[in-house]
Coordinates of C-alpha atoms in Angstrom, one line a residue:
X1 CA -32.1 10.1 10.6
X2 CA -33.2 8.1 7.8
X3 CA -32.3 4.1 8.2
X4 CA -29.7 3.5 5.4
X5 CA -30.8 0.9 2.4
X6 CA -28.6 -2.3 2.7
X7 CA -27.8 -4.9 -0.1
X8 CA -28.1 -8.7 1.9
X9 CA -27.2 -12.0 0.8
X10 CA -29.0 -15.0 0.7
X11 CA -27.9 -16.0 4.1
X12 CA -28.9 -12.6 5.9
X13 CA -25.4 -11.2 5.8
X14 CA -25.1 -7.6 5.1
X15 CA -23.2 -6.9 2.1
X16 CA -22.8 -3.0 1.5
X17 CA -24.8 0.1 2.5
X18 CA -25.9 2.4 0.3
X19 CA -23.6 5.4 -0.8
X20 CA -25.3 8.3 0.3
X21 CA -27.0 6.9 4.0
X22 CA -24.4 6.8 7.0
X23 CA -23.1 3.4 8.2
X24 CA -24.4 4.4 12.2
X25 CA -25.1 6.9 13.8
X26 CA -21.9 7.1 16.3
X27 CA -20.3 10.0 18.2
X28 CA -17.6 10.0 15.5
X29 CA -20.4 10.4 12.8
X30 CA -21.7 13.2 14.5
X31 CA -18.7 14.9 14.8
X32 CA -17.9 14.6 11.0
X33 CA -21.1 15.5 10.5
X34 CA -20.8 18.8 12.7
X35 CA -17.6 19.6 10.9
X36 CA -19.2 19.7 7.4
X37 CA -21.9 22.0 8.7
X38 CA -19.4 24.4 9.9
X39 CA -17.5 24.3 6.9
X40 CA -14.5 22.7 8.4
X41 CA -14.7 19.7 6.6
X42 CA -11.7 20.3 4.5
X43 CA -9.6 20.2 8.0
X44 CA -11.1 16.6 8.9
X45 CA -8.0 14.8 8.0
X46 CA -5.7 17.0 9.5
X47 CA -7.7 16.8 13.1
X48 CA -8.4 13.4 12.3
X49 CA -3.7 12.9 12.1
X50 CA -3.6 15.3 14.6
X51 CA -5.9 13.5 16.9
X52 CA -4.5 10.4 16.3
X53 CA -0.5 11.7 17.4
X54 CA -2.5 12.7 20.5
X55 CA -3.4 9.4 21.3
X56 CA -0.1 8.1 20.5
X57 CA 1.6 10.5 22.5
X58 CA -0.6 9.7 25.5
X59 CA 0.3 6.3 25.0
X60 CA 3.7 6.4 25.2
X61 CA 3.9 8.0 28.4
X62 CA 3.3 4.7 29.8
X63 CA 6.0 2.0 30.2
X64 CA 7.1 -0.1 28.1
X65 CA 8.4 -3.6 27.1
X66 CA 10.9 -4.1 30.4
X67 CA 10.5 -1.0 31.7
X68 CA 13.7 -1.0 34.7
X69 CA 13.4 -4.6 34.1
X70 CA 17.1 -6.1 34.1
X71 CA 19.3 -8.1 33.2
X72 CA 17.5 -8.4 29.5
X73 CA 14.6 -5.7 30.1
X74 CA 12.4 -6.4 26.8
X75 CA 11.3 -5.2 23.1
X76 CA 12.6 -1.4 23.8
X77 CA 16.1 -2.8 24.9
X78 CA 16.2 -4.9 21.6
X79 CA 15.2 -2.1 19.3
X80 CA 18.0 0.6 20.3
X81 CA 20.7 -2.1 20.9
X82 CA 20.4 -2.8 17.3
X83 CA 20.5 1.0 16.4
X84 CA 23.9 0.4 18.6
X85 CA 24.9 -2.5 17.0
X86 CA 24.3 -1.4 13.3
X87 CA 26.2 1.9 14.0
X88 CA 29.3 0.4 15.7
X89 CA 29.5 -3.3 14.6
X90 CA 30.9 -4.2 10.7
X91 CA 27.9 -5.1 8.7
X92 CA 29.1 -8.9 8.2
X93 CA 28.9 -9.2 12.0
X94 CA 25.5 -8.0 12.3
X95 CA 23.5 -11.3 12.3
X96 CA 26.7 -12.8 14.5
X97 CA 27.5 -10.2 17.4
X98 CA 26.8 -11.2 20.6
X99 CA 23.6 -13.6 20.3
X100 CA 22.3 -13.8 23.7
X101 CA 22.1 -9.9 24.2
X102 CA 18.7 -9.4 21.5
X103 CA 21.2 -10.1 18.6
X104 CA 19.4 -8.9 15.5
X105 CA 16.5 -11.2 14.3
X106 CA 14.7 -9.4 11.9
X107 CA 15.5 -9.2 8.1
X108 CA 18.1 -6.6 6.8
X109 CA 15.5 -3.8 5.9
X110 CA 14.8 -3.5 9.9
X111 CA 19.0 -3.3 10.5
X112 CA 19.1 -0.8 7.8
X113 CA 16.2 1.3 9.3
X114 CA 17.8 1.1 12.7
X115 CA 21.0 2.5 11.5
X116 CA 19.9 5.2 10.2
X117 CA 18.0 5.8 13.8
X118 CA 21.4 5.1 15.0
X119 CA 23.2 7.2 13.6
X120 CA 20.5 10.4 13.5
X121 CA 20.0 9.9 17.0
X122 CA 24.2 9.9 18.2
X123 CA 23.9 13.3 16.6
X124 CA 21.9 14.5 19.9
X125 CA 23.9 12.0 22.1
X126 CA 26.5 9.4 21.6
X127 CA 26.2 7.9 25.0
X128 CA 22.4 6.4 23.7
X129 CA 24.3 3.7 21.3
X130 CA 27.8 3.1 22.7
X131 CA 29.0 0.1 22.2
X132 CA 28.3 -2.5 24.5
X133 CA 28.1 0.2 27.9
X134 CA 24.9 1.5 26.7
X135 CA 22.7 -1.3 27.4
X136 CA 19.7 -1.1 29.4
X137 CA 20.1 2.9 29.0
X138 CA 16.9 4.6 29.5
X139 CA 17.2 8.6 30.5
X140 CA 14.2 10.4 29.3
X141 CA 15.9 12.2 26.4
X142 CA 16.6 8.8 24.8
X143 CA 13.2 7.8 25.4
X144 CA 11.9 10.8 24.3
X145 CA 14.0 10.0 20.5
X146 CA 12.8 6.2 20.5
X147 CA 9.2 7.1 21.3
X148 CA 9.4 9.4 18.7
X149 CA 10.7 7.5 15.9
X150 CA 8.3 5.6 16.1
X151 CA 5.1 8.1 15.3
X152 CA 7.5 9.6 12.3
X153 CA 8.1 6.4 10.9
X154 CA 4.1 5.7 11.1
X155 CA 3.2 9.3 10.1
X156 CA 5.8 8.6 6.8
X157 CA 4.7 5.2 5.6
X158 CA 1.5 4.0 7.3
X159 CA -0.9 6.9 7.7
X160 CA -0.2 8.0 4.2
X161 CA -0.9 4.3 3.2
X162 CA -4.0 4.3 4.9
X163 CA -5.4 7.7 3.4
X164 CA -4.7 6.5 -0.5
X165 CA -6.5 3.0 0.6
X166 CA -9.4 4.5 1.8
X167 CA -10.0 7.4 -0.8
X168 CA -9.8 4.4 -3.6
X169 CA -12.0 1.7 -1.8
X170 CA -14.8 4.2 -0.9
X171 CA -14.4 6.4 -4.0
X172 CA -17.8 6.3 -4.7
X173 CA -19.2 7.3 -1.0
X174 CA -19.5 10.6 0.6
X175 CA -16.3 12.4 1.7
X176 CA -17.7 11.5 5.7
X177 CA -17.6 8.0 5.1
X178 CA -13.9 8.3 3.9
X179 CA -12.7 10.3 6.9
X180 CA -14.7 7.9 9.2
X181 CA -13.3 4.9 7.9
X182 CA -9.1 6.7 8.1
X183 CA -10.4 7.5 11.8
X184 CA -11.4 4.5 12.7
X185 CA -8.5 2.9 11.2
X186 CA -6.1 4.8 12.7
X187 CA -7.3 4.6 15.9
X188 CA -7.1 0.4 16.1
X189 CA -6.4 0.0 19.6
X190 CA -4.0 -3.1 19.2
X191 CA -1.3 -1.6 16.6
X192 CA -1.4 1.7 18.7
X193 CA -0.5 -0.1 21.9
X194 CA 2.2 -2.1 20.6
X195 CA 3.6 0.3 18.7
X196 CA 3.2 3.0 21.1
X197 CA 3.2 0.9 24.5
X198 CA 4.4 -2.4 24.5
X199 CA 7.3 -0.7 21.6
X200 CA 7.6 -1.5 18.2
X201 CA 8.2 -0.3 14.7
X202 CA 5.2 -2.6 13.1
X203 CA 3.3 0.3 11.0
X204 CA 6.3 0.6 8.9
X205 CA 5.6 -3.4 7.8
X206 CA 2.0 -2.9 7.3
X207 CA 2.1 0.4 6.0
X208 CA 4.2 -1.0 2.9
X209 CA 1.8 -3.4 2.6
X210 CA -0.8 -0.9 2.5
X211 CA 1.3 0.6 -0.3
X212 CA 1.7 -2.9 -2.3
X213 CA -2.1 -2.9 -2.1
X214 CA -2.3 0.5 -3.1
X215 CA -0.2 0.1 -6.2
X216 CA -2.5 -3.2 -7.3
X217 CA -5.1 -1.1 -7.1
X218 CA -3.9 1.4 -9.5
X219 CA -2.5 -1.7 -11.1
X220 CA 1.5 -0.8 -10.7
X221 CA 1.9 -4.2 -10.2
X222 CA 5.7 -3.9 -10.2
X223 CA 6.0 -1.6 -8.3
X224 CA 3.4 -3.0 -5.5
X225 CA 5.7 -6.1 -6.1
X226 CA 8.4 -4.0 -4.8
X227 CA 6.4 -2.6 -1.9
X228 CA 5.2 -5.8 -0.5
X229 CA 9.3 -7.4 -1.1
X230 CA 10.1 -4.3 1.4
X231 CA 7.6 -5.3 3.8
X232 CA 9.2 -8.7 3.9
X233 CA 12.2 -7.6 4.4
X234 CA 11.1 -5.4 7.3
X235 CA 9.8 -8.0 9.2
X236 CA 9.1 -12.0 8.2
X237 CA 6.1 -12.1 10.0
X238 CA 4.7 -10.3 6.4
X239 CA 4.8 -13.8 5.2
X240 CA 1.6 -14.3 6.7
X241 CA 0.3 -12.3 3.7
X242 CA 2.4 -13.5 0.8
X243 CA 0.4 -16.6 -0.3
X244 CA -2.7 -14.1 -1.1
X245 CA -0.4 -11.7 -2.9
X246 CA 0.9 -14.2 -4.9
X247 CA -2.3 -16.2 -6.1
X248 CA -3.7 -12.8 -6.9
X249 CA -0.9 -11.9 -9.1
X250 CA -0.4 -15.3 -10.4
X251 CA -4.4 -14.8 -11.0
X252 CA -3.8 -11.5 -13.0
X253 CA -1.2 -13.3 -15.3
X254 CA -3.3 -16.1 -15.7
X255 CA -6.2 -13.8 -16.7
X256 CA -4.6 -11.3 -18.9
X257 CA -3.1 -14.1 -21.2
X258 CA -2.2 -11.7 -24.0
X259 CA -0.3 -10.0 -22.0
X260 CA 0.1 -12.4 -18.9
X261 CA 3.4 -13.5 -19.3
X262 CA 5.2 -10.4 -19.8
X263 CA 3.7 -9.4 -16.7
X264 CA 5.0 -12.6 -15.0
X265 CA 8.1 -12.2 -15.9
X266 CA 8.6 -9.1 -15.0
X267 CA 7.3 -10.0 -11.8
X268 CA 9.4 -12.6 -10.9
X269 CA 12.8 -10.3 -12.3
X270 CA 11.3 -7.7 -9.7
X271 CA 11.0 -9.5 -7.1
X272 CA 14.7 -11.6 -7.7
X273 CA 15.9 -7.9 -7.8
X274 CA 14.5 -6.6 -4.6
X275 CA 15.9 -9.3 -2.6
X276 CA 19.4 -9.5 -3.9
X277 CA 19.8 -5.6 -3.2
X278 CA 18.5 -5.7 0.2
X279 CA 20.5 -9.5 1.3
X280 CA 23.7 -8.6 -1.6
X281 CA 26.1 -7.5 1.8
X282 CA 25.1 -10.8 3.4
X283 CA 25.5 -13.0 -0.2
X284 CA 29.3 -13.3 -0.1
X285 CA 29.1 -16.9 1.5
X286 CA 26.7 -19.6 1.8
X287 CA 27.3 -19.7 5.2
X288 CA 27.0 -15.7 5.6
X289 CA 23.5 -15.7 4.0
X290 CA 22.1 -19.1 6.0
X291 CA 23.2 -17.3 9.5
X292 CA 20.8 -14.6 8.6
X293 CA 17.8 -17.0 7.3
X294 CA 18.7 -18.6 10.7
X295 CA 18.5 -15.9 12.6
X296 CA 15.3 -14.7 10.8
X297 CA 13.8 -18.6 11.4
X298 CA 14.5 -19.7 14.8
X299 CA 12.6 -23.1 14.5
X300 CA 14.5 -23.9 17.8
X301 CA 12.4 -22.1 20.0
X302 CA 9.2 -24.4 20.0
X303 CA 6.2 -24.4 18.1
X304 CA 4.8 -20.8 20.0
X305 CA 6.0 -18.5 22.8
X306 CA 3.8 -17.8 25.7
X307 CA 0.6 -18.0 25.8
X308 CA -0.6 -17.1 22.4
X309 CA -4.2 -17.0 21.0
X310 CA -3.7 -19.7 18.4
X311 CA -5.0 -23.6 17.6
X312 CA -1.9 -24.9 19.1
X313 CA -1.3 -23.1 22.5
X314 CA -5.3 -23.7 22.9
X315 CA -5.3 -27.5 22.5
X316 CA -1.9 -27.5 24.7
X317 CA -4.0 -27.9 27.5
X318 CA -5.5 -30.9 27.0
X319 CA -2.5 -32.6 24.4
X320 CA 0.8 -31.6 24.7
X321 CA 2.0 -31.9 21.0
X322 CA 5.7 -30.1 22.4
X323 CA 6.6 -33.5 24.5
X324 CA 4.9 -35.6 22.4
X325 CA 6.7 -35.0 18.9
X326 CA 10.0 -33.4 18.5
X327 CA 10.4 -29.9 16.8
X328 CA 11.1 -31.0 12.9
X329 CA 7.9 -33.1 13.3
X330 CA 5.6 -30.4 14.8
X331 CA 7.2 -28.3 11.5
X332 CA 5.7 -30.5 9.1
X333 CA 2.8 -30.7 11.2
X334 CA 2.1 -26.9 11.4
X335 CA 3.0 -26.0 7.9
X336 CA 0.4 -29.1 6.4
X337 CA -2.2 -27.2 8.6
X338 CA -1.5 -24.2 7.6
X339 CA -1.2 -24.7 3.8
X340 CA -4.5 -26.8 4.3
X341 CA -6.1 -23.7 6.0
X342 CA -5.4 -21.2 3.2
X343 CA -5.7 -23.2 0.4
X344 CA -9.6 -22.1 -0.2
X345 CA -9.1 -18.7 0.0
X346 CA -6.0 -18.7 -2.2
X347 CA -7.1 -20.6 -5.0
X348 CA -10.7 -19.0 -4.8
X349 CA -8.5 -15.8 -5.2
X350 CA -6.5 -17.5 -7.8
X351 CA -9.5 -18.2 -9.7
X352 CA -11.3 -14.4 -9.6
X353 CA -8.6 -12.2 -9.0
X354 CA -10.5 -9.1 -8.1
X355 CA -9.0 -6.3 -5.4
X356 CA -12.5 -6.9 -3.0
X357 CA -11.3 -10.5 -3.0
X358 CA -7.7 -9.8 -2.2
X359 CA -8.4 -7.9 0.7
X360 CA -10.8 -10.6 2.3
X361 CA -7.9 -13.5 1.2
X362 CA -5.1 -11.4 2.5
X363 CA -7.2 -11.5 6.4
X364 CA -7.6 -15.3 5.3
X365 CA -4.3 -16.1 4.8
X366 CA -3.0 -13.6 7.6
X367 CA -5.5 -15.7 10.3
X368 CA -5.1 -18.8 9.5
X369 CA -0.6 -18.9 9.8
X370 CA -1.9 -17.0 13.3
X371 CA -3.7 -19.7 14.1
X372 CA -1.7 -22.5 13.0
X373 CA 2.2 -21.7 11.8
X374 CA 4.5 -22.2 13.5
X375 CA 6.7 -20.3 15.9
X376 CA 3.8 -17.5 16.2
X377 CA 3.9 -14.6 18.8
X378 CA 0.6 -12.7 20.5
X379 CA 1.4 -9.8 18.5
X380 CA 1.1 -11.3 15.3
X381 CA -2.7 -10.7 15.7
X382 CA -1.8 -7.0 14.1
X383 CA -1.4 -9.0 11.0
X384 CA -5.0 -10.7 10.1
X385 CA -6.2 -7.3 11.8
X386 CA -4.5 -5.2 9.0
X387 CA -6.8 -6.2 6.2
X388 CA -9.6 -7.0 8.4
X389 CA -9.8 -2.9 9.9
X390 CA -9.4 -1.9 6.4
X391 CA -12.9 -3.5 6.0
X392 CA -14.4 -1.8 8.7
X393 CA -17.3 0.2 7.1
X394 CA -17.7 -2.8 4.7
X395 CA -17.2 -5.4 8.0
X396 CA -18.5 -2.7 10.7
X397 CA -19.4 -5.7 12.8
X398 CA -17.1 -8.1 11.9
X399 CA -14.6 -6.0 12.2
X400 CA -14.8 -4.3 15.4
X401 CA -15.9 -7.7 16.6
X402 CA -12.2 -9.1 16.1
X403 CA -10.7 -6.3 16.7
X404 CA -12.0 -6.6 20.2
X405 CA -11.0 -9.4 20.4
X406 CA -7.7 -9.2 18.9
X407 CA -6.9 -7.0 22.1
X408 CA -8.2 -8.7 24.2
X409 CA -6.0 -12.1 23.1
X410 CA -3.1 -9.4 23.8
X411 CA -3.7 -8.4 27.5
X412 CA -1.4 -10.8 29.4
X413 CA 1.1 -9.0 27.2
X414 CA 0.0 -5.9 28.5
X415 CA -0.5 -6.3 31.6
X416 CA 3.0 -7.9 32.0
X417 CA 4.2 -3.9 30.3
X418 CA 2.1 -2.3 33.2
X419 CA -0.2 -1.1 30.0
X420 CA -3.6 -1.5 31.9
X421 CA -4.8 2.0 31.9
X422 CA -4.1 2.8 28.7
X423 CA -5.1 -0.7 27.2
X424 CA -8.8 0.2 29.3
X425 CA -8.7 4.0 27.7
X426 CA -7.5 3.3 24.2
X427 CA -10.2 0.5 23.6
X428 CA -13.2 2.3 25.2
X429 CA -12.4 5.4 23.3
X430 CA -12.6 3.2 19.9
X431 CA -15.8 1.2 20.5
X432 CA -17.6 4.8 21.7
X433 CA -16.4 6.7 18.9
X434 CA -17.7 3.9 16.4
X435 CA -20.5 2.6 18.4
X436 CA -19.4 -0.7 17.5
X437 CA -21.3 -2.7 20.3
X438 CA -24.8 -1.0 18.8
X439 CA -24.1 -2.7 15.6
X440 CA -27.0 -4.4 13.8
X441 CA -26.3 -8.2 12.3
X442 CA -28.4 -10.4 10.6
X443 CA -28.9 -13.1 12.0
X444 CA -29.9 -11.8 14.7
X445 CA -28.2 -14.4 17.0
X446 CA -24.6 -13.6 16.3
X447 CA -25.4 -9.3 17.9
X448 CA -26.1 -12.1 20.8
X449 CA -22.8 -14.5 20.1
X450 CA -21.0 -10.7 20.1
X451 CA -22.4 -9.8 22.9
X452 CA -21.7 -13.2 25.3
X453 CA -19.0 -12.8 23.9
X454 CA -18.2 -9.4 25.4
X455 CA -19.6 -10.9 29.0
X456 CA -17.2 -13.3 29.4
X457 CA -14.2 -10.7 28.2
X458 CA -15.6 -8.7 31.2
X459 CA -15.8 -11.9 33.5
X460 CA -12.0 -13.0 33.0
X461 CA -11.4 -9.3 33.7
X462 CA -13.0 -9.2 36.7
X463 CA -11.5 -12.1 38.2
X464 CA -8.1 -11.4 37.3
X465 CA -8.1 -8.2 39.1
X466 CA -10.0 -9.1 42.2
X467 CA -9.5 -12.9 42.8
X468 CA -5.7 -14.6 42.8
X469 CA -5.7 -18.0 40.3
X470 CA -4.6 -21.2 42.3
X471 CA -1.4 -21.6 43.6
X472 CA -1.3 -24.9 41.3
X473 CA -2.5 -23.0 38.5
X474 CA -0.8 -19.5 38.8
X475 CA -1.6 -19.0 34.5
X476 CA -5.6 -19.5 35.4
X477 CA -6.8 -16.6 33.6
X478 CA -4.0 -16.9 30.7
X479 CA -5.3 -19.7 29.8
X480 CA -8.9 -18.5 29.6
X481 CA -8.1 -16.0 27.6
X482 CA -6.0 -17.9 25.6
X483 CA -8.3 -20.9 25.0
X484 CA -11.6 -18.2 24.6
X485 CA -9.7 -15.9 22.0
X486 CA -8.6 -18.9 20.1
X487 CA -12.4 -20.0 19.5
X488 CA -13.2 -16.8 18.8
X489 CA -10.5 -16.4 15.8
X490 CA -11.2 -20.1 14.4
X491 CA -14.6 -18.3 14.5
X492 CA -13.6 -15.3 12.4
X493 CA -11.7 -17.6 10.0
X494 CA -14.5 -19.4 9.0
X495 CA -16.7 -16.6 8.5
X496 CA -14.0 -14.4 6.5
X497 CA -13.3 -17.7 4.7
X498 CA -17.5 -17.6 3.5
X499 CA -17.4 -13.9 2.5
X500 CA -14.6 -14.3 0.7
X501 CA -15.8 -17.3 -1.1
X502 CA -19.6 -16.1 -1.0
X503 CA -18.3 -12.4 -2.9
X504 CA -20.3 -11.3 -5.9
X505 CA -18.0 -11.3 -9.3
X506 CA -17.1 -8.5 -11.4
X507 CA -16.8 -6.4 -8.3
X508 CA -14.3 -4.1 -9.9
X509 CA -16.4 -3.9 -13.0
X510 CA -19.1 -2.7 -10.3
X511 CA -17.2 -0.7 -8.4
X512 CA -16.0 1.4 -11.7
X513 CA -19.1 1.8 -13.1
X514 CA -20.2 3.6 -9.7
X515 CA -17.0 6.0 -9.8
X516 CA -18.0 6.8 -13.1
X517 CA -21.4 8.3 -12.1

């Protein structure tokens, strides 16, 4: 196999590959390769989705989030009691009812989804969303309907998202390199185990903001307006990207000044629109509409929960900013680092409004409220690690680098789910299939950072299934893993941060020219 041509910086960094050489030669090459010789390339994307509902499947035939686990058992228990409390409760009582039992959280998109689950799923059994009685109800028909609508809501919104993304950003490579890149993207190991495992619906929130992308891209800027206000009001935690959305539109009105204003304010009409028509049933009082924002912001449970990957729980163990300041303060505190933190990306983004640069900005801004918002959870990792496995035949490295370790942050989670096994399976399968580990970098040194790296992943593991931590210091390995991811994603900020900034100009200029030859 011939050694593909590369295009490197002036640091050593690799910046693309050429078009017609294959990335690496991996086992999922091969088999992509095999598929074209035997004519079956045309069926690659339907084994690739067929594959991937496979792995899903597999997946959720493990436990889940509280599991048998009473009183409040976990994530699953929250997700059908507010199919039960959307179907039974009057919609101005949604964001009241019954608080301490998971009352509903999440923006009104998510309460409309889960009545429609609701109500489709009383059609095969009542008994799975009674009112009140049916908490903590887990026979395996019920689990079978939860489980699975989950993979159609991903199969509806996110895969299709995913195929459209990839067949415009690598319209000029082979039709391999586009089924690679869906494969691999499919198979990230942390979205399918959270989704799938641990037991949520977060493909449908990044899948629309795959869509919002999508529509840039094609320049539907209203209507990628509209995607990206849905993805926001499926889940808040889409905020992470909104600061690169909006200084790349805000970019493209500044840009197109014949024309930029229109745009702008049809922008702003759009989104104005969206949001009153998903919030209008909660708008008849001011006191209707701030129990909802207060529900959506609970700034009263501390600046993180857990142990999360993330500046502030790292540092926690040497100052212990939650009894040294009180809440409002740390507020102020996270949000000035935070804004200070994006800042580069955004206005750099501002400044050249391209779509290669939005990508890298949205990781930017995604990684850096991780690191240092407030009020973050472990599984907001799936949000910098969106953008960042859409790069991953432009990042191969980079990005199966984080994504490693983007899991790995995520194991006490796991491990709490009984998700071991398939956590093991699930991550091994994607790093043989892509050959990540194999990956060349220049410089050299950082295949050897990588690689340490992966050593000490493998040491905490080791301990923290063969030696008990300390009676005085029962979170021992927690807090390893906590304080090691955490370098690791400052690490990963910085470096996203210089390719963003370091990006050629005219990229979509570039990138046209090569789809028209």
């Amino acid at each position: 196999m011939s050694k593909s041509s590369e295009t490197v910086d002036n640091n050593g960094f690799i910046i693309s590959n050429n078009d017609q050489d294959p990335v690496v030669d991996s086992p999922a090459e091969r088999w992509l390769n095999w598929l074209g010789q035997t004519n079956l390339g045309k069926c690659s994307t339907v084994i690739t989705l067929l594959f991937g509902i496979y792995v899903r499947w597999n997946v959720g035939l493990n436990p889940y989030s509280g599991q048998n686990i009473p009183p409040m058992y976990g994530d699953y228990e929250a997700q059908r009691h507010w199919m039960e409390l959307t179907l039974h409760v009057p919609m101005n009582r949604w964001y009241y009812y019954d608080l301490e039992w998971w009352g509903l959280d999440y923006p009104p998109l998510t309460a409309y989804v889960s009545w429609i689950c609701g109500k489709i799923g009383s059609m095969f059994n009542p008994e799975w969303f009674a009112l009140d009685v049916s908490r903590g109800f887990e026979s395996e028909e019920s689990k079978l309907f939860m489980r699975s609508s989950v993979l159609i809501l991903e199969y509806l919104i996110y895969v299709p998202s995913v195929i459209v993304f990839v067949n415009w950003w690598l319209a000029s490579k082979s039709w391999q390199k586009r089924r690679l890149a869906v494969l691999f993207i499919l198979l990230q190991p942390a979205l399918i185990l959270i989704d799938h495992g641990h037991f949520q619906y977060n493909s449908v929130m990044l899948g629309l903001t795959v869509w919002s992308l999508n529509c840039f891209f094609y320049e539907y800027y209203v209507i990628g307006s509209v995607a990206f206000c849905l993805a926001l009001g499926f889940k808040q935690m889409s905020l992470y990207f909104s600061p690169a959305i909006f200084a790349y539109l805000l970019g493209k009105c500044i840009k197109n000044k014949p024309q930029g204003f229109i745009l702008f304010v049809k922008l702003g009409v759009t989104v104005i629109i969206t949001f009153v028509i998903m919030f209008f049933p909660f708008l008849d009082s001011v006191e209707h509409i701030s129990q909802v924002i207060i529900r959506m912001f609970p700034l009263n449970r501390g600046l993180y929960e857990d142990k999360v990957a993330n500046f502030w729980c790292a540092i926690n163990i040497i100052i212990k900013l939650r009894e040294m300041f009180e809440i409002h303060v740390l507020t102020r505190i996270s949000l000035f680092t935070t804004l200070l933190a994006i800042l580069p990306s955004c206005i750099n983004l501002g400044l050249n409004p391209d779509k290669h640069r939005l990508v890298y900005c949205l990781a930017n801004s995604a990684l850096a409220f991780f690191m240092f918002s407030f009020q973050v959870h472990e599984k907001s990792i799936l949000l910098p690690a969106l953008p960042i496995t859409l790069l991953t035949l432009d990042e191969p490295f980079w990005s199966s680098w984080f994504n490693n370790v983007a899991l790995f942050s995520m194991f006490p989670l796991l491990k709490k789910d009984r998700l071991i096994l398939p956590y093991f399976v699930v991550w091994f399968m994607w790093n043989w299939m892509g050959s990540f580990v194999q990956r060349d970098v220049k410089p050299v040194v950082l295949r050897y950072i990588s690689w340490a790296s992966y050593l000490v992943m493998a040491v905490i593991h080791f301990f923290d299934f063969n030696i008990d931590p300390p009676k005085r210091y029962p979170d021992l390995y927690i807090v390893l893993n906590v304080t090691f991811s955490s370098g690791i994603h400052l690490f990963m900020l910085l470096y996203f941060n210089y390719r963003q900034i370091t990006l050629p100009y005219n990229l979509d200029e570039k990138k046209d020219k090569r789809k028209a030859e």
